[in-house]
Tab-separated table of C-alpha atoms in Angstrom:
chain	number	residue	atom	x	y	z
P	1	UNK	CA	70.011	95.155	57.174
P	2	UNK	CA	69.337	94.863	60.875
P	3	UNK	CA	67.157	91.852	61.528
P	4	UNK	CA	64.827	92.075	64.554
P	5	UNK	CA	64.901	88.310	65.103
P	6	UNK	CA	68.660	87.966	64.868
P	7	UNK	CA	70.622	87.558	68.069
P	8	UNK	CA	71.691	90.936	69.452
P	9	UNK	CA	75.305	89.858	69.522
P	10	UNK	CA	76.801	87.120	67.387
P	11	UNK	CA	80.487	86.389	67.294
P	12	UNK	CA	82.038	83.984	64.816
P	13	UNK	CA	85.575	82.673	64.963
P	14	UNK	CA	86.997	85.638	66.807
P	15	UNK	CA	90.774	85.625	67.267
P	16	UNK	CA	92.898	88.175	69.011
P	17	UNK	CA	96.614	88.365	69.562
P	18	UNK	CA	98.719	90.684	71.658
P	19	UNK	CA	101.920	90.309	69.676
P	20	UNK	CA	102.811	86.638	69.997
P	21	UNK	CA	100.252	85.961	72.668
P	22	UNK	CA	96.946	84.590	71.479
P	23	UNK	CA	94.333	85.810	73.967
P	24	UNK	CA	91.179	84.805	72.122
P	25	UNK	CA	91.145	81.591	70.156
P	26	UNK	CA	88.347	81.154	67.698
P	27	UNK	CA	85.481	82.352	69.883
P	28	UNK	CA	81.862	81.737	68.872
P	29	UNK	CA	79.150	83.337	70.956
P	30	UNK	CA	75.546	84.428	70.687
P	31	UNK	CA	73.474	86.632	72.956
P	32	UNK	CA	69.785	86.643	72.176
P	33	UNK	CA	67.371	89.476	72.815
P	34	UNK	CA	66.540	89.744	76.513
P	35	UNK	CA	69.134	87.204	77.491
P	36	UNK	CA	71.551	87.661	80.373
P	37	UNK	CA	74.846	85.916	79.723
P	38	UNK	CA	77.508	85.867	82.402
P	39	UNK	CA	81.121	85.160	81.531
P	40	UNK	CA	83.306	83.750	84.267
P	41	UNK	CA	86.872	82.563	84.321
P	42	UNK	CA	90.256	83.191	85.897
P	43	UNK	CA	92.024	86.467	85.259
P	44	UNK	CA	93.922	86.284	82.013
P	45	UNK	CA	91.402	83.899	80.500
P	46	UNK	CA	90.387	86.541	77.945
P	47	UNK	CA	86.920	87.342	79.226
P	48	UNK	CA	87.425	91.115	79.510
P	49	UNK	CA	89.206	91.189	76.188
P	50	UNK	CA	86.256	89.412	74.586
P	51	UNK	CA	83.903	92.075	75.888
P	52	UNK	CA	86.182	94.897	74.747
P	53	UNK	CA	86.463	93.364	71.288
P	54	UNK	CA	82.708	93.476	70.829
P	55	UNK	CA	82.645	97.263	70.707
P	56	UNK	CA	86.070	97.450	69.114
P	57	UNK	CA	87.879	99.057	71.998
P	58	UNK	CA	90.330	96.313	71.092
P	59	UNK	CA	91.217	95.513	67.520
P	60	UNK	CA	90.690	91.938	66.490
P	61	UNK	CA	92.721	90.049	63.940
P	62	UNK	CA	90.216	87.490	62.765
P	63	UNK	CA	86.546	86.694	63.050
P	64	UNK	CA	83.216	88.375	62.566
P	65	UNK	CA	81.026	90.340	64.911
P	66	UNK	CA	77.345	90.904	64.180
P	67	UNK	CA	75.075	93.265	66.071
P	68	UNK	CA	71.385	92.548	65.395
P	69	UNK	CA	72.444	90.523	62.402
P	70	UNK	CA	74.521	93.308	60.900
P	71	UNK	CA	78.200	92.626	60.390
P	72	UNK	CA	80.321	95.253	62.115
P	73	UNK	CA	83.500	96.244	60.388
P	74	UNK	CA	86.345	98.207	61.836
P	75	UNK	CA	85.388	101.432	60.163
P	76	UNK	CA	85.347	104.608	62.236
P	77	UNK	CA	82.086	106.012	60.983
P	78	UNK	CA	80.201	102.779	61.373
P	79	UNK	CA	81.714	102.146	64.776
P	80	UNK	CA	80.582	105.476	66.181
P	81	UNK	CA	77.063	104.449	65.310
P	82	UNK	CA	77.335	100.877	66.486
P	83	UNK	CA	78.888	101.811	69.804
P	84	UNK	CA	75.730	103.711	70.715
P	85	UNK	CA	73.914	100.407	70.545
P	86	UNK	CA	76.388	98.783	72.901
P	87	UNK	CA	76.238	100.207	76.425
P	88	UNK	CA	79.554	99.652	78.146
P	89	UNK	CA	80.191	99.674	81.884
P	90	UNK	CA	83.823	99.622	82.954
P	91	UNK	CA	85.555	98.188	85.974
P	92	UNK	CA	86.898	101.606	86.907
P	93	UNK	CA	83.685	103.507	86.056
P	94	UNK	CA	85.489	106.048	83.858
P	95	UNK	CA	83.046	108.817	84.695
P	96	UNK	CA	83.974	112.207	83.293
P	97	UNK	CA	85.328	113.980	86.394
P	98	UNK	CA	84.897	117.500	85.011
P	99	UNK	CA	81.149	117.070	84.564
P	100	UNK	CA	78.409	116.708	87.123
P	101	UNK	CA	76.542	113.443	87.514
P	102	UNK	CA	73.698	114.698	85.317
P	103	UNK	CA	76.290	116.104	82.899
P	104	UNK	CA	77.828	112.664	82.557
P	105	UNK	CA	74.497	111.089	81.718
P	106	UNK	CA	73.512	113.902	79.332
P	107	UNK	CA	76.812	114.046	77.469
P	108	UNK	CA	76.068	111.346	74.926
P	109	UNK	CA	72.507	112.540	74.442
P	110	UNK	CA	73.528	116.117	73.727
P	111	UNK	CA	76.796	115.552	71.891
P	112	UNK	CA	76.082	112.354	69.999
P	113	UNK	CA	72.313	112.145	69.710
P	114	UNK	CA	71.988	115.956	69.374
P	115	UNK	CA	69.135	116.076	71.863
P	116	UNK	CA	68.236	119.550	73.191
P	117	UNK	CA	69.730	120.149	76.629
P	118	UNK	CA	66.479	120.495	78.575
P	119	UNK	CA	65.149	117.275	77.110
P	120	UNK	CA	68.416	115.487	77.816
P	121	UNK	CA	68.348	116.765	81.377
P	122	UNK	CA	64.861	115.336	81.886
P	123	UNK	CA	65.922	112.019	80.470
P	124	UNK	CA	69.032	112.019	82.686
P	125	UNK	CA	66.841	112.636	85.721
P	126	UNK	CA	64.607	109.699	84.852
P	127	UNK	CA	67.645	107.451	84.503
P	128	UNK	CA	69.239	108.685	87.707
P	129	UNK	CA	65.979	107.990	89.479
P	130	UNK	CA	66.134	104.475	88.112
P	131	UNK	CA	69.565	103.878	89.619
P	132	UNK	CA	68.526	105.677	92.820
P	133	UNK	CA	70.767	108.713	92.482
P	134	UNK	CA	68.483	111.534	91.459
P	135	UNK	CA	69.504	113.595	94.496
P	136	UNK	CA	73.131	113.472	93.300
P	137	UNK	CA	72.357	114.930	89.878
P	138	UNK	CA	74.290	118.149	90.426
P	139	UNK	CA	77.348	116.947	92.295
P	140	UNK	CA	80.674	115.991	90.740
P	141	UNK	CA	81.762	112.339	90.570
P	142	UNK	CA	84.599	112.999	93.062
P	143	UNK	CA	81.966	113.282	95.777
P	144	UNK	CA	80.446	109.856	95.145
P	145	UNK	CA	81.290	106.443	96.550
P	146	UNK	CA	82.485	103.752	94.173
P	147	UNK	CA	79.088	102.085	94.144
P	148	UNK	CA	77.371	105.360	93.338
P	149	UNK	CA	79.878	106.082	90.575
P	150	UNK	CA	79.186	102.744	88.981
P	151	UNK	CA	75.442	103.342	89.114
P	152	UNK	CA	75.951	106.685	87.371
P	153	UNK	CA	78.077	104.899	84.774
P	154	UNK	CA	75.207	102.476	84.206
P	155	UNK	CA	72.791	105.392	83.791
P	156	UNK	CA	75.195	107.029	81.340
P	157	UNK	CA	75.308	103.876	79.231
P	158	UNK	CA	71.521	103.402	79.424
P	159	UNK	CA	70.948	106.951	78.211
P	160	UNK	CA	71.977	105.931	74.713
P	161	UNK	CA	69.227	103.277	74.725
P	162	UNK	CA	71.590	100.464	73.845
P	163	UNK	CA	70.418	97.116	72.514
P	164	UNK	CA	72.750	95.336	74.868
P	165	UNK	CA	74.655	96.286	77.985
P	166	UNK	CA	78.222	95.046	78.311
P	167	UNK	CA	79.537	94.922	81.861
P	168	UNK	CA	83.278	94.531	82.319
P	169	UNK	CA	83.806	93.409	85.927
P	170	UNK	CA	81.525	96.175	87.191
P	171	UNK	CA	82.034	95.393	90.869
P	172	UNK	CA	85.685	94.361	90.939
P	173	UNK	CA	86.969	97.784	91.948
P	174	UNK	CA	84.405	98.249	94.712
P	175	UNK	CA	84.668	97.849	98.458
P	176	UNK	CA	82.716	94.726	99.451
P	177	UNK	CA	79.921	96.664	101.136
P	178	UNK	CA	79.253	98.607	97.926
P	179	UNK	CA	78.926	95.608	95.616
P	180	UNK	CA	75.310	94.953	96.553
P	181	UNK	CA	73.879	98.264	95.380
P	182	UNK	CA	75.405	97.836	91.922
P	183	UNK	CA	74.249	94.240	91.597
P	184	UNK	CA	70.770	95.309	92.663
P	185	UNK	CA	70.611	97.824	89.826
P	186	UNK	CA	71.894	95.209	87.386
P	187	UNK	CA	69.386	92.646	88.588
P	188	UNK	CA	66.591	95.146	88.125
P	189	UNK	CA	67.783	95.846	84.595
P	190	UNK	CA	67.850	92.156	83.801
P	191	UNK	CA	64.316	91.724	85.127
P	192	UNK	CA	63.160	94.587	82.931
P	193	UNK	CA	64.306	92.575	79.944
P	194	UNK	CA	67.625	94.236	79.102
P	195	UNK	CA	69.977	92.101	77.071
P	196	UNK	CA	73.189	91.819	79.060
P	197	UNK	CA	76.638	90.341	78.681
P	198	UNK	CA	78.403	90.441	82.022
P	199	UNK	CA	81.973	89.592	82.917
P	200	UNK	CA	82.068	89.157	86.660
P	201	UNK	CA	83.417	87.281	89.644
P	202	UNK	CA	80.119	87.649	91.483
P	203	UNK	CA	78.887	84.075	91.445
P	204	UNK	CA	75.748	85.095	93.267
P	205	UNK	CA	74.781	87.259	90.330
P	206	UNK	CA	75.592	84.484	87.864
P	207	UNK	CA	73.483	82.016	89.814
P	208	UNK	CA	70.501	84.250	90.400
P	209	UNK	CA	70.275	86.374	87.285
P	210	UNK	CA	72.041	84.695	84.375
P	211	UNK	CA	70.180	82.728	81.748
P	212	UNK	CA	73.440	81.226	80.638
P	213	UNK	CA	76.908	81.062	82.115
P	214	UNK	CA	80.038	80.824	80.032
P	215	UNK	CA	83.310	79.622	81.444
P	216	UNK	CA	86.374	80.918	79.651
P	217	UNK	CA	89.790	79.438	80.040
P	218	UNK	CA	92.980	80.338	78.224
P	219	UNK	CA	91.230	82.208	75.408
P	220	UNK	CA	88.551	79.676	74.621
P	221	UNK	CA	84.974	79.085	75.747
P	222	UNK	CA	85.454	75.866	77.641
P	223	UNK	CA	81.956	75.373	78.898
P	224	UNK	CA	78.562	76.925	78.434
P	225	UNK	CA	75.544	75.980	80.546
P	226	UNK	CA	72.584	77.189	82.550
P	227	UNK	CA	73.653	78.487	85.963
P	228	UNK	CA	72.005	75.479	87.677
P	229	UNK	CA	74.094	73.072	85.670
P	230	UNK	CA	77.278	75.127	85.719
P	231	UNK	CA	77.345	75.471	89.472
P	232	UNK	CA	76.090	72.024	90.428
P	233	UNK	CA	77.500	69.717	87.798
P	234	UNK	CA	80.046	71.309	85.499
P	235	UNK	CA	81.247	68.970	82.801
P	236	UNK	CA	84.795	70.109	82.530
P	237	UNK	CA	87.461	69.466	85.147
P	238	UNK	CA	88.939	72.917	84.776
P	239	UNK	CA	85.540	74.512	85.339
P	240	UNK	CA	85.153	72.461	88.462
P	241	UNK	CA	88.613	73.433	89.689
P	242	UNK	CA	87.884	77.109	89.040
P	243	UNK	CA	84.529	77.020	90.802
P	244	UNK	CA	86.047	75.190	93.763
P	245	UNK	CA	88.622	77.920	94.102
P	246	UNK	CA	86.246	80.825	94.099
P	247	UNK	CA	83.174	79.449	95.837
P	248	UNK	CA	83.368	79.201	99.608
P	249	UNK	CA	83.380	75.544	100.764
P	250	UNK	CA	80.072	75.997	102.580
P	251	UNK	CA	78.195	77.037	99.484
P	252	UNK	CA	77.064	73.538	98.524
P	253	UNK	CA	73.353	73.822	98.804
G	1	UNK	CA	130.112	161.056	100.446
G	2	UNK	CA	127.046	158.881	100.611
G	3	UNK	CA	127.349	155.355	101.899
G	4	UNK	CA	126.073	154.010	98.588
G	5	UNK	CA	127.081	155.563	95.308
G	6	UNK	CA	123.544	155.661	93.916
G	7	UNK	CA	120.707	158.088	94.336
G	8	UNK	CA	117.847	155.773	95.237
G	9	UNK	CA	115.443	158.682	95.734
G	10	UNK	CA	115.348	158.940	91.969
G	11	UNK	CA	113.519	155.606	91.815
G	12	UNK	CA	110.067	156.798	92.970
G	13	UNK	CA	110.482	159.969	90.936
G	14	UNK	CA	111.118	158.218	87.663
G	15	UNK	CA	109.099	155.085	88.337
G	16	UNK	CA	105.974	155.999	86.390
G	17	UNK	CA	107.890	157.184	83.368
G	18	UNK	CA	108.195	153.466	82.603
G	19	UNK	CA	104.456	152.812	82.548
G	20	UNK	CA	103.980	153.017	78.802
G	21	UNK	CA	107.021	150.783	78.247
G	22	UNK	CA	105.426	148.261	80.602
G	23	UNK	CA	102.287	148.213	78.467
G	24	UNK	CA	104.444	147.234	75.486
G	25	UNK	CA	105.971	144.426	77.558
G	26	UNK	CA	102.502	143.211	78.505
G	27	UNK	CA	101.249	143.522	74.973
G	28	UNK	CA	103.938	141.444	73.291
G	29	UNK	CA	103.789	138.885	76.115
G	30	UNK	CA	100.022	138.591	75.891
G	31	UNK	CA	99.852	138.174	72.134
G	32	UNK	CA	102.980	136.019	72.114
G	33	UNK	CA	101.506	133.620	74.668
G	34	UNK	CA	98.153	133.606	72.878
G	35	UNK	CA	99.904	132.579	69.689
G	36	UNK	CA	101.986	130.106	71.680
G	37	UNK	CA	98.838	128.491	73.094
G	38	UNK	CA	97.347	128.036	69.636
G	39	UNK	CA	100.567	126.670	68.158
G	40	UNK	CA	101.090	124.542	71.262
G	41	UNK	CA	97.670	122.917	71.024
G	42	UNK	CA	98.020	122.151	67.323
G	43	UNK	CA	101.570	120.836	67.696
G	44	UNK	CA	100.676	118.730	70.755
G	45	UNK	CA	97.796	117.103	68.873
G	46	UNK	CA	100.065	116.622	65.877
G	47	UNK	CA	102.718	115.063	68.050
G	48	UNK	CA	100.155	112.600	69.445
G	49	UNK	CA	98.618	111.877	66.063
G	50	UNK	CA	98.811	108.382	64.639
G	51	UNK	CA	99.635	109.930	61.293
G	52	UNK	CA	103.391	109.643	60.915
G	53	UNK	CA	103.607	112.775	58.793
G	54	UNK	CA	101.947	115.001	61.416
G	55	UNK	CA	103.884	113.632	64.345
G	56	UNK	CA	107.167	113.997	62.452
G	57	UNK	CA	106.622	117.657	61.601
G	58	UNK	CA	105.568	118.387	65.170
G	59	UNK	CA	108.605	116.610	66.509
G	60	UNK	CA	110.886	118.528	64.135
G	61	UNK	CA	109.311	121.824	65.145
G	62	UNK	CA	109.862	121.160	68.829
G	63	UNK	CA	113.408	119.976	68.134
G	64	UNK	CA	114.343	123.105	66.196
G	65	UNK	CA	112.693	125.660	68.444
G	66	UNK	CA	113.691	124.242	71.801
G	67	UNK	CA	117.225	123.689	70.591
G	68	UNK	CA	117.918	127.278	69.549
G	69	UNK	CA	117.922	130.515	71.581
G	70	UNK	CA	114.966	132.847	71.461
G	71	UNK	CA	117.348	135.663	70.516
G	72	UNK	CA	118.364	133.782	67.360
G	73	UNK	CA	114.705	133.175	66.499
G	74	UNK	CA	113.914	136.840	67.092
G	75	UNK	CA	116.735	137.970	64.783
G	76	UNK	CA	115.706	135.489	62.126
G	77	UNK	CA	112.175	136.923	62.124
G	78	UNK	CA	113.258	140.564	62.258
G	79	UNK	CA	116.500	140.649	60.274
G	80	UNK	CA	116.647	137.295	58.536
G	81	UNK	CA	113.322	137.505	56.754
G	82	UNK	CA	113.856	141.043	55.437
G	83	UNK	CA	114.860	139.726	52.022
G	84	UNK	CA	111.376	138.240	51.682
G	85	UNK	CA	109.182	140.348	53.936
G	86	UNK	CA	109.754	143.221	56.323
G	87	UNK	CA	108.063	142.788	59.652
G	88	UNK	CA	107.852	145.639	62.158
G	89	UNK	CA	109.538	145.263	65.543
G	90	UNK	CA	106.392	144.623	67.599
G	91	UNK	CA	104.873	141.962	65.331
G	92	UNK	CA	108.344	140.417	65.025
G	93	UNK	CA	108.587	140.142	68.795
G	94	UNK	CA	105.097	138.658	69.035
G	95	UNK	CA	105.827	136.108	66.313
G	96	UNK	CA	109.163	135.082	67.828
G	97	UNK	CA	107.662	134.777	71.308
G	98	UNK	CA	104.687	132.861	69.936
G	99	UNK	CA	106.747	130.427	67.911
G	100	UNK	CA	109.194	129.953	70.759
G	101	UNK	CA	106.579	129.390	73.456
G	102	UNK	CA	104.541	127.238	71.092
G	103	UNK	CA	107.197	124.542	71.309
G	104	UNK	CA	107.277	124.553	75.095
G	105	UNK	CA	103.500	124.767	75.426
G	106	UNK	CA	103.152	121.875	72.966
G	107	UNK	CA	105.188	119.725	75.310
G	108	UNK	CA	103.156	120.915	78.310
G	109	UNK	CA	99.911	120.007	76.519
G	110	UNK	CA	101.285	116.695	75.285
G	111	UNK	CA	102.248	115.724	78.813
G	112	UNK	CA	98.916	116.690	80.285
G	113	UNK	CA	96.930	114.972	77.510
G	114	UNK	CA	98.924	111.798	78.025
G	115	UNK	CA	98.357	111.992	81.763
G	116	UNK	CA	94.592	111.574	81.297
G	117	UNK	CA	93.678	107.931	81.888
G	118	UNK	CA	92.937	106.030	78.668
G	119	UNK	CA	89.641	104.923	80.246
G	120	UNK	CA	88.325	108.437	79.645
G	121	UNK	CA	88.800	108.095	75.904
G	122	UNK	CA	87.316	104.592	75.983
G	123	UNK	CA	84.261	105.745	77.911
G	124	UNK	CA	83.743	108.613	75.472
G	125	UNK	CA	84.119	106.352	72.448
G	126	UNK	CA	81.820	103.768	74.011
G	127	UNK	CA	78.901	106.216	73.968
G	128	UNK	CA	79.524	106.834	70.286
G	129	UNK	CA	81.682	109.961	70.282
G	130	UNK	CA	84.146	110.432	67.471
G	131	UNK	CA	87.812	110.662	68.393
G	132	UNK	CA	87.808	114.400	67.712
G	133	UNK	CA	84.728	115.046	69.821
G	134	UNK	CA	86.052	112.931	72.684
G	135	UNK	CA	89.264	114.925	72.542
G	136	UNK	CA	87.435	118.234	72.610
G	137	UNK	CA	84.744	117.422	75.163
G	138	UNK	CA	86.426	114.913	77.458
G	139	UNK	CA	90.216	114.858	77.182
G	140	UNK	CA	91.220	118.469	76.524
G	141	UNK	CA	89.188	120.103	79.324
G	142	UNK	CA	90.797	117.759	81.838
G	143	UNK	CA	94.232	118.076	80.253
G	144	UNK	CA	94.002	121.854	80.187
G	145	UNK	CA	93.229	121.926	83.872
G	146	UNK	CA	96.301	119.848	84.597
G	147	UNK	CA	98.368	122.114	82.371
G	148	UNK	CA	97.462	125.335	84.186
G	149	UNK	CA	100.342	125.350	86.709
G	150	UNK	CA	102.915	124.740	83.967
G	151	UNK	CA	101.263	127.273	81.687
G	152	UNK	CA	101.486	129.848	84.461
G	153	UNK	CA	105.159	129.139	84.717
G	154	UNK	CA	105.577	129.501	80.968
G	155	UNK	CA	103.667	132.783	81.017
G	156	UNK	CA	106.090	134.225	83.556
G	157	UNK	CA	109.073	133.005	81.564
G	158	UNK	CA	107.584	134.604	78.446
G	159	UNK	CA	107.056	137.905	80.240
G	160	UNK	CA	110.708	138.042	81.217
G	161	UNK	CA	111.882	136.764	77.833
G	162	UNK	CA	110.026	139.631	76.183
G	163	UNK	CA	112.918	141.824	77.360
G	164	UNK	CA	114.893	140.440	74.412
G	165	UNK	CA	112.608	142.485	72.182
G	166	UNK	CA	114.655	145.494	73.297
G	167	UNK	CA	117.333	144.302	70.863
G	168	UNK	CA	115.049	144.967	67.900
G	169	UNK	CA	113.923	148.360	69.150
G	170	UNK	CA	110.554	147.459	70.649
G	171	UNK	CA	110.003	150.297	73.155
G	172	UNK	CA	109.401	147.928	76.050
G	173	UNK	CA	110.729	148.026	79.613
G	174	UNK	CA	114.258	146.845	79.002
G	175	UNK	CA	114.866	149.273	76.160
G	176	UNK	CA	113.376	152.080	78.229
G	177	UNK	CA	115.779	151.203	81.038
G	178	UNK	CA	118.751	151.315	78.715
G	179	UNK	CA	117.688	154.645	77.233
G	180	UNK	CA	117.016	156.212	80.615
G	181	UNK	CA	120.324	154.847	81.876
G	182	UNK	CA	122.377	156.265	79.057
G	183	UNK	CA	120.698	159.664	79.209
G	184	UNK	CA	121.076	160.066	82.988
G	185	UNK	CA	124.086	157.802	83.668
G	186	UNK	CA	122.016	156.401	86.534
G	187	UNK	CA	122.057	152.835	85.219
G	188	UNK	CA	121.634	151.165	88.585
G	189	UNK	CA	118.607	153.251	89.525
G	190	UNK	CA	116.965	152.769	86.134
G	191	UNK	CA	117.479	149.015	86.056
G	192	UNK	CA	116.165	148.724	89.592
G	193	UNK	CA	113.019	150.434	88.354
G	194	UNK	CA	112.867	147.994	85.440
G	195	UNK	CA	113.324	145.085	87.857
G	196	UNK	CA	110.528	146.343	90.098
G	197	UNK	CA	108.175	146.629	87.139
G	198	UNK	CA	108.898	143.035	86.129
G	199	UNK	CA	108.423	141.879	89.730
G	200	UNK	CA	105.061	143.587	89.994
G	201	UNK	CA	103.871	142.085	86.732
G	202	UNK	CA	105.095	138.568	87.497
G	203	UNK	CA	103.508	138.747	90.966
G	204	UNK	CA	100.163	139.766	89.539
G	205	UNK	CA	100.369	136.988	86.953
G	206	UNK	CA	101.219	134.345	89.568
G	207	UNK	CA	98.306	135.532	91.660
G	208	UNK	CA	95.916	135.385	88.707
G	209	UNK	CA	97.117	131.912	87.690
G	210	UNK	CA	96.708	130.746	91.262
G	211	UNK	CA	93.131	132.010	91.289
G	212	UNK	CA	92.405	130.214	88.022
G	213	UNK	CA	93.805	126.991	89.487
G	214	UNK	CA	91.592	127.364	92.543
G	215	UNK	CA	88.548	128.021	90.449
G	216	UNK	CA	89.188	124.932	88.342
G	217	UNK	CA	89.254	122.786	91.442
G	218	UNK	CA	85.446	122.742	91.868
G	219	UNK	CA	85.093	119.266	90.422
G	220	UNK	CA	87.880	117.785	92.603
G	221	UNK	CA	86.282	118.406	95.964
G	222	UNK	CA	85.522	115.306	97.917
């Protein structure tokens, strides 16, 4: 059923409405194994919705979603399994405030994967080490900075050993000085070969880390290119207008 | 003639004669609230369920129970049901208190569950938890913590409401006060004693609830 050579994520003709409003219009997208795809676009362009549709946090009305070649249907049982393969990192972290940092990372391992607690704890420690927060293992999320919270959230998602990590504006809720530490962790992940689909406004990350950049506008994928091409010579006028707005004028290298 | 027409010195003398009545008050309150918590949790989850049938029954339950006096509910259990089943005074009081508080506690739980940010459910689902497991592991512990102050309030209300059980001959504080009053004609003194007993018990309960709240704050410290 699941084909090792198939793209990790494949979306065909995805449509999504909120009532009358069509937020995703016939989206086709593929993310191959080991690929880092960054989705950019103005707010309201549907990029977060697209990401949330992939693991069915949003219901879609039309279209097909395949994970490793296997068609995912909106069926509770199947979804609970599929979601483990899709690591999700949220804009607002959504850490579990009543559990310690290690508890957050262990939760899925113990409750979903039924791993014994001591083993899960060891695994959590390895992951926290990876995001540089091992010394915070036993504190509660309320004591962490935003950047630290997001790194814990990344560790929590990684714990499930997902096939792909979905990042939904992971740095948008952070103070500017905390953005770097999260992007550093993400860059490291990308270098280690993790398949990633990232919705972000961090153009630096798109430029430096992405294999492919997708520009979304008004519910469609307007342009898709390598970062070099996207940022130096975008084909579409709207892409150009968007990039002009968000990139500082001095950034023409 | 004394300045006041009552013999207040009788209060310390007779005070401890009410101790066993107080244990009945505590007993029916405790079991009533316990039952109320169970009913409240089930009804709150039913009320929030996407299944129309469950949410309708829960809504109807809350509508009926909150809209009628506890005394009516108590009499229905104790007198009304006699044609089908005879229930003793103490279990009747516990059932009426439980059913009554269940409706209020359901609304307390519903409010606190709804106050938990939807991102918590999404995060739980995103690591592969079922809805039920996410509820149990992630939502309810946080919701329960938020419900504690209101539950404490409800517990104190229930303790005082248990005095209605005197009307169906449960030998609790209020009934004891009435009996002692009619046998000594010192109604004022006896009901002051009853009042003091209630005050002591509600004070202890508020203190205990406050301690529980404090203890639950560990994860909030920043």
